[in-house]
Coordinates of C-alpha atoms and ligand atoms in Angstrom, one line a residue:
M1 CA 24.1 74.9 42.0
A2 CA 22.9 72.3 39.4
I3 CA 19.5 70.7 40.2
D4 CA 19.5 66.9 39.8
M5 CA 16.2 66.4 37.9
D6 CA 15.8 62.8 39.0
K7 CA 16.1 63.8 42.7
L8 CA 13.8 66.8 42.1
N9 CA 11.2 64.5 40.4
A10 CA 11.4 62.0 43.3
F11 CA 10.9 64.8 45.8
M12 CA 7.9 66.1 43.9
G13 CA 6.4 62.6 43.7
G14 CA 6.6 62.4 47.4
F15 CA 5.0 65.9 47.7
V16 CA 2.0 64.9 45.6
G17 CA 1.4 61.9 47.9
D18 CA 1.7 64.2 51.0
L19 CA -0.6 66.9 49.6
G20 CA -3.2 64.3 48.8
A21 CA -2.9 62.8 52.3
A22 CA -3.2 66.3 53.9
V23 CA -6.5 67.1 52.1
H24 CA -7.6 63.5 52.5
T25 CA -7.8 64.2 56.3
G26 CA -10.9 66.2 55.7
M27 CA -12.4 63.6 53.4
V28 CA -12.1 60.9 56.0
V29 CA -13.6 63.1 58.7
I30 CA -16.6 63.8 56.4
G31 CA -17.0 60.2 55.5
E32 CA -17.1 59.2 59.1
R33 CA -19.4 62.0 60.3
L34 CA -22.0 61.4 57.6
G35 CA -21.8 57.6 57.9
L36 CA -20.7 57.1 54.3
Y37 CA -18.2 54.3 55.0
K38 CA -20.6 52.4 57.1
A39 CA -23.4 52.8 54.6
L40 CA -21.1 51.6 51.8
A41 CA -19.7 48.6 53.7
P42 CA -22.5 46.0 53.0
A43 CA -22.7 46.2 49.2
P44 CA -21.4 48.0 46.1
M45 CA -23.3 51.2 45.3
T46 CA -23.4 54.0 42.8
S47 CA -23.1 57.5 44.1
T48 CA -26.8 57.9 43.7
E49 CA -27.5 54.9 45.8
L50 CA -25.1 56.0 48.5
A51 CA -26.5 59.5 48.6
A52 CA -30.0 58.2 48.9
K53 CA -29.0 55.8 51.7
T54 CA -27.3 58.5 53.7
S55 CA -29.7 61.4 52.9
T56 CA -26.8 63.4 51.3
D57 CA -26.4 65.3 48.1
E58 CA -25.4 63.1 45.2
R59 CA -23.0 65.5 43.5
Y60 CA -21.0 66.0 46.7
V61 CA -21.0 62.2 47.3
R62 CA -19.8 61.5 43.8
E63 CA -16.9 63.8 44.2
W64 CA -16.0 62.4 47.6
L65 CA -16.2 58.8 46.3
A66 CA -13.8 59.7 43.5
S67 CA -11.3 61.2 46.0
Q68 CA -11.6 58.0 48.1
A69 CA -11.2 55.7 45.1
A70 CA -8.1 57.7 44.0
G71 CA -6.6 57.3 47.5
G72 CA -7.3 53.6 47.8
Y73 CA -9.8 54.0 50.6
V74 CA -12.7 52.9 48.4
T75 CA -12.8 50.5 45.5
Y76 CA -14.2 51.5 42.1
D77 CA -15.6 49.2 39.4
D78 CA -15.7 51.0 36.0
K79 CA -17.9 48.3 34.4
T80 CA -20.8 48.8 36.9
N81 CA -19.9 52.4 37.9
K82 CA -20.3 51.2 41.5
F83 CA -18.1 51.8 44.5
S84 CA -17.5 49.4 47.4
L85 CA -15.3 48.6 50.4
T86 CA -13.1 45.5 50.4
E87 CA -13.1 43.5 53.6
E88 CA -9.9 45.3 54.7
Q89 CA -11.2 48.8 53.9
A90 CA -14.4 48.1 55.8
F91 CA -12.4 46.7 58.7
A92 CA -10.4 49.9 59.0
L93 CA -13.1 52.5 58.0
A94 CA -16.5 51.1 58.9
N95 CA -16.1 49.0 62.0
E96 CA -15.5 51.1 65.2
D97 CA -14.7 48.0 67.2
S98 CA -11.9 46.9 64.9
P99 CA -8.3 47.3 66.3
A100 CA -7.4 49.0 62.9
Y101 CA -10.2 51.6 63.0
L102 CA -8.6 54.7 61.4
P103 CA -11.0 57.7 61.3
G104 CA -10.2 58.9 64.8
A105 CA -6.6 59.5 63.7
F106 CA -7.8 61.9 61.0
Q107 CA -10.2 63.6 63.4
L108 CA -7.3 64.2 65.8
A109 CA -5.1 65.5 62.9
L110 CA -7.8 67.9 61.7
G111 CA -8.5 69.2 65.2
S112 CA -4.8 69.6 65.9
L113 CA -4.2 71.6 62.7
A114 CA -6.8 74.1 63.8
A115 CA -4.1 75.3 66.3
V116 CA -1.5 76.0 63.6
P117 CA -1.8 79.9 63.7
R118 CA -1.4 80.0 67.5
I119 CA 1.4 77.4 67.5
A120 CA 3.2 79.4 64.8
D121 CA 3.1 82.4 67.1
S122 CA 4.4 80.1 69.9
F123 CA 7.5 79.5 67.8
R124 CA 8.3 83.2 68.3
N125 CA 7.0 83.9 71.8
G126 CA 7.6 80.5 73.4
A127 CA 4.1 80.4 74.8
G128 CA 2.4 77.1 75.7
M129 CA -1.1 75.8 74.7
G130 CA -2.9 73.6 77.2
W131 CA -4.7 70.4 76.0
H132 CA -8.0 72.0 77.1
E133 CA -7.5 74.9 74.7
H134 CA -7.6 72.8 71.6
D135 CA -10.5 72.2 69.2
E136 CA -12.8 69.6 70.7
A137 CA -12.1 67.3 67.7
V138 CA -8.7 66.8 69.5
F139 CA -10.3 65.2 72.6
H140 CA -12.8 63.0 70.6
G141 CA -10.3 62.1 67.9
C142 CA -7.7 61.2 70.5
E143 CA -10.0 58.8 72.2
K144 CA -11.3 57.3 69.0
F145 CA -7.8 56.9 67.6
F146 CA -6.2 55.3 70.8
R147 CA -9.1 53.1 71.9
P148 CA -8.7 50.5 69.2
G149 CA -5.0 50.1 70.0
Y150 CA -5.8 49.8 73.7
A151 CA -8.6 47.3 73.0
A152 CA -6.2 45.2 71.0
N153 CA -3.3 45.2 73.4
L154 CA -4.0 46.5 76.9
V155 CA -5.8 43.5 78.6
C156 CA -4.4 40.7 76.5
S157 CA -0.8 41.8 76.2
W158 CA 0.3 44.9 78.1
I159 CA -1.1 44.0 81.6
P160 CA 0.2 40.4 81.4
A161 CA 3.7 41.8 80.6
L162 CA 3.8 43.4 84.0
R163 CA 5.0 41.4 87.0
D164 CA 2.0 40.0 89.1
V165 CA -0.4 42.7 88.0
K166 CA -2.9 40.6 86.1
Q167 CA -3.4 38.3 89.1
K168 CA -3.9 41.3 91.4
L169 CA -6.5 42.9 89.1
E170 CA -8.3 39.6 88.8
A171 CA -8.4 39.2 92.6
G172 CA -9.5 42.8 93.2
A173 CA -7.1 45.8 93.2
R174 CA -7.1 49.6 93.3
V175 CA -6.1 51.3 90.1
A176 CA -5.5 54.9 89.2
D177 CA -5.4 55.9 85.5
V178 CA -3.8 59.3 85.5
G179 CA -4.2 61.7 82.5
C180 CA -7.0 59.4 81.4
G181 CA -8.7 61.8 78.9
K182 CA -12.1 60.4 78.0
G183 CA -11.3 57.2 79.9
A184 CA -10.9 54.7 77.0
S185 CA -8.1 52.7 78.9
T186 CA -9.9 53.0 82.3
I187 CA -13.1 51.6 80.9
L188 CA -11.5 48.8 79.1
M189 CA -9.7 47.7 82.3
A190 CA -12.8 48.1 84.4
K191 CA -14.7 45.8 82.0
A192 CA -12.0 43.2 82.0
F193 CA -11.4 43.1 85.8
P194 CA -14.8 43.5 87.5
K195 CA -13.5 42.8 91.0
S196 CA -11.1 45.8 90.9
R197 CA -11.8 49.5 91.5
F198 CA -10.7 52.1 89.0
F199 CA -10.1 55.8 89.5
G200 CA -9.6 58.0 86.4
F201 CA -8.0 61.4 86.7
D202 CA -7.4 64.2 84.3
Y203 CA -7.0 67.9 84.6
H204 CA -9.3 68.5 81.7
D205 CA -12.9 68.9 83.0
K206 CA -14.7 68.3 79.6
S207 CA -12.8 65.0 79.1
I208 CA -13.7 63.9 82.6
E209 CA -17.4 64.7 82.1
A210 CA -17.4 62.7 78.8
A211 CA -15.7 59.8 80.6
R212 CA -18.4 59.8 83.3
E213 CA -21.1 59.7 80.6
I214 CA -19.4 56.7 78.9
A215 CA -19.0 54.8 82.2
K216 CA -22.7 55.4 82.9
R217 CA -23.7 54.2 79.4
E218 CA -21.5 51.1 79.7
R219 CA -23.1 50.4 83.2
I220 CA -19.8 50.2 85.0
A221 CA -20.1 53.5 87.0
D222 CA -20.2 51.3 90.2
R223 CA -16.6 50.4 89.8
V224 CA -15.1 53.4 87.9
T225 CA -14.9 57.0 89.2
F226 CA -13.7 59.9 87.2
E227 CA -12.4 63.0 88.8
V228 CA -10.8 66.2 87.7
A229 CA -7.2 66.2 89.1
K230 CA -3.7 67.1 88.1
A231 CA -1.1 64.4 87.9
K232 CA 0.8 65.9 90.8
E233 CA -2.3 66.2 93.0
Y234 CA -4.7 63.3 92.4
P235 CA -6.1 61.8 95.6
G236 CA -5.8 58.4 97.1
K237 CA -3.1 56.1 98.5
G238 CA -2.1 52.5 98.3
Y239 CA -2.9 51.9 94.6
D240 CA -1.8 48.5 93.3
L241 CA -1.4 49.9 89.8
V242 CA -1.1 53.5 88.6
A243 CA -1.2 53.8 84.8
V244 CA -0.4 56.7 82.5
F245 CA -1.3 56.3 78.8
D246 CA 0.3 58.6 76.3
C247 CA 0.4 61.6 78.7
L248 CA 3.6 61.6 80.8
H249 CA 5.4 63.5 78.0
D250 CA 2.5 66.0 77.9
M251 CA 3.0 67.1 81.5
G252 CA 5.0 70.2 82.4
D253 CA 6.6 68.4 85.4
P254 CA 6.8 64.7 84.6
V255 CA 9.4 64.3 87.4
G256 CA 7.0 65.9 89.9
A257 CA 4.2 63.7 88.6
A258 CA 6.3 60.6 88.9
A259 CA 7.2 61.5 92.5
H260 CA 3.5 61.9 93.3
V261 CA 2.7 58.5 91.6
R262 CA 5.4 56.9 93.8
S263 CA 3.9 58.4 96.9
T264 CA 0.4 57.1 96.0
L265 CA 1.5 53.5 95.2
H266 CA 1.2 50.6 97.5
P267 CA 4.8 49.6 98.5
D268 CA 4.5 46.6 96.2
G269 CA 2.5 48.5 93.5
T270 CA 3.4 49.0 89.9
W271 CA 3.5 52.1 87.7
M272 CA 2.7 51.3 84.1
I273 CA 3.9 54.0 81.7
V274 CA 2.6 53.8 78.1
E275 CA 4.4 56.1 75.8
P276 CA 4.6 56.5 72.0
F277 CA 7.1 54.2 70.4
A278 CA 10.5 56.0 70.1
N279 CA 14.2 55.3 69.9
D280 CA 16.7 57.2 71.9
E281 CA 18.5 58.8 69.0
L282 CA 16.8 61.3 66.6
K283 CA 18.3 59.6 63.6
D284 CA 16.5 56.4 64.5
N285 CA 13.1 58.1 64.7
L286 CA 13.3 59.5 61.2
N287 CA 10.7 57.2 59.7
P288 CA 6.9 57.4 59.0
V289 CA 5.9 56.7 62.6
G290 CA 8.4 59.2 63.9
R291 CA 7.0 61.8 61.5
V292 CA 3.5 61.3 62.8
Y293 CA 4.6 61.6 66.4
Y294 CA 7.0 64.6 65.9
S295 CA 4.2 66.5 64.1
F296 CA 1.6 65.8 66.8
S297 CA 4.2 66.6 69.4
T298 CA 4.8 70.0 67.8
L299 CA 1.1 70.9 67.8
L300 CA -0.1 69.2 71.0
C301 CA 2.4 67.6 73.4
T302 CA 5.2 70.1 73.5
P303 CA 2.8 73.1 73.8
C304 CA 0.9 71.3 76.5
S305 CA 4.0 70.7 78.6
R306 CA 5.2 74.3 78.0
S307 CA 1.8 75.6 79.3
Q308 CA 2.3 73.9 82.7
E309 CA 4.7 74.5 85.6
V310 CA 8.4 73.5 84.9
G311 CA 7.6 73.0 81.2
L312 CA 10.1 70.2 80.7
C313 CA 8.8 69.5 77.2
L314 CA 9.9 65.9 76.8
G315 CA 8.2 65.6 73.5
A316 CA 6.4 62.5 72.2
Q317 CA 9.6 60.9 71.0
S318 CA 11.8 61.1 74.1
G319 CA 12.8 57.4 74.1
E320 CA 13.5 54.9 76.8
A321 CA 16.7 56.5 78.2
R322 CA 15.0 59.9 78.8
I323 CA 11.9 58.2 80.4
R324 CA 14.2 56.2 82.6
E325 CA 15.9 59.4 83.8
V326 CA 12.5 61.0 84.7
V327 CA 11.4 57.9 86.6
T328 CA 14.6 57.3 88.5
Q329 CA 14.9 61.0 89.4
A330 CA 11.6 60.7 91.1
G331 CA 13.0 57.9 93.3
F332 CA 11.8 54.7 91.6
G333 CA 14.2 51.9 92.2
R334 CA 13.2 49.6 89.3
F335 CA 12.4 50.4 85.7
R336 CA 12.2 48.3 82.6
R337 CA 10.6 48.1 79.2
A338 CA 7.9 45.5 79.6
T339 CA 6.7 45.2 76.0
E340 CA 6.1 47.2 72.9
T341 CA 4.1 47.5 69.7
P342 CA 5.0 49.5 66.5
F343 CA 3.2 52.5 68.1
N344 CA 3.8 52.2 71.8
I345 CA 6.4 51.2 74.5
V346 CA 5.1 50.0 77.8
Y347 CA 7.4 50.5 80.8
E348 CA 7.1 49.1 84.3
A349 CA 8.4 51.0 87.3
R350 CA 8.3 49.9 90.9
R351 CA 9.3 51.7 94.1
Ligands
SAM401 C1 -2.8 62.5 74.5 S1 -4.0 62.7 75.7 C2 -4.1 61.0 76.3 C3 -5.4 60.7 77.0 C4 -5.6 59.3 77.5 N1 -4.6 58.9 78.4 C5 -5.7 58.3 76.3 O1 -4.7 57.6 76.2 O2 -6.6 58.3 75.6 C6 -3.1 63.4 77.1 C7 -4.0 63.7 78.3 O3 -3.1 64.2 79.4 C8 -3.9 65.1 80.1 N2 -2.9 65.9 80.9 C9 -1.9 66.7 80.4 N3 -1.3 67.2 81.5 C10 -1.8 66.8 82.6 C11 -1.6 66.9 84.0 N4 -0.6 67.7 84.4 N5 -2.3 66.3 84.9 C12 -3.3 65.5 84.5 N6 -3.7 65.3 83.2 C13 -2.9 65.9 82.2 C14 -4.6 65.9 79.0 O4 -5.7 66.6 79.6 C15 -5.0 64.7 78.1 O5 -6.3 64.2 78.4

């Protein structure tokens, strides 16, 4: 077969970008852990100045800065030999409260990749791997990655897109956040709706312990409770809102979980299902966002589901039609897409 050199060169060009991005994952995690981005944000600096400010070794910092400047995460001025962050770079890399804060995504990626040897074995033996079995960077990175998106959308856009829910939460409602992880979504809602009572549940004890600590620190432990519980077993009845954020597809038995949600809802209550953005057809997910989700799904979501009873393995890109099947199989009468962002779809289900 004749190789088309133009096509090969284009493919290799893409590969160089990908390889740089793969190694860049570790660079961002180092930059965040050592406070390099935050220290660089206020003013341009040489590597010597940045190393002094962060109590780090200048030679390592110089090499790291060069990698960052080559990747467009840091700006370099060859006249002054100084490095700096533009407003946009600082917004995404040095400001943890910004809706575009990126380092958590790389922490999640690095933590997930630690599972590669075991997941490669799973391709042969079909074994699952529970969320709790991953490197702890997965739990912290997940929370850090998802929180900015929730902060930007949950209270101002997603909840208002659900019928009557905002009014109920303002007046005082009972809310369960199932598969809450470290509670980023639970805590945001509890802060926004002080008259309501929030219950976060997750089967992973370490995430629940961390969520409790954060609630205490944020001084909202009076209206938020975190408990270790599986989605098919969490306690309580008559919830006005049950929410699942980016976890229905991780469950082994999402239909069983959906049936339990239905049984714990107030007859007029709402189930909010936040899932990764996905189209129904594979061909329509073959884009950069789909690549991110299918890869995380191979390392985290599919093995997590496989590790639990039933092991349905929806995957992170199941799409609206498949989620509708799960929800209606569990007995819900109404289901609709309430809203979406480039990264998430928000569904509303009612009994
Ligand atoms: C991708 S994380 C999302 C965490 C959190 N909802 C968020 O958005 O930050 C998936 C979560 O689902 C939890 N999970 C998976 N299967 C579960 C189950 N059967 N019951 C309860 N939680 C489950 C995991 O422990 C993990 O915290």
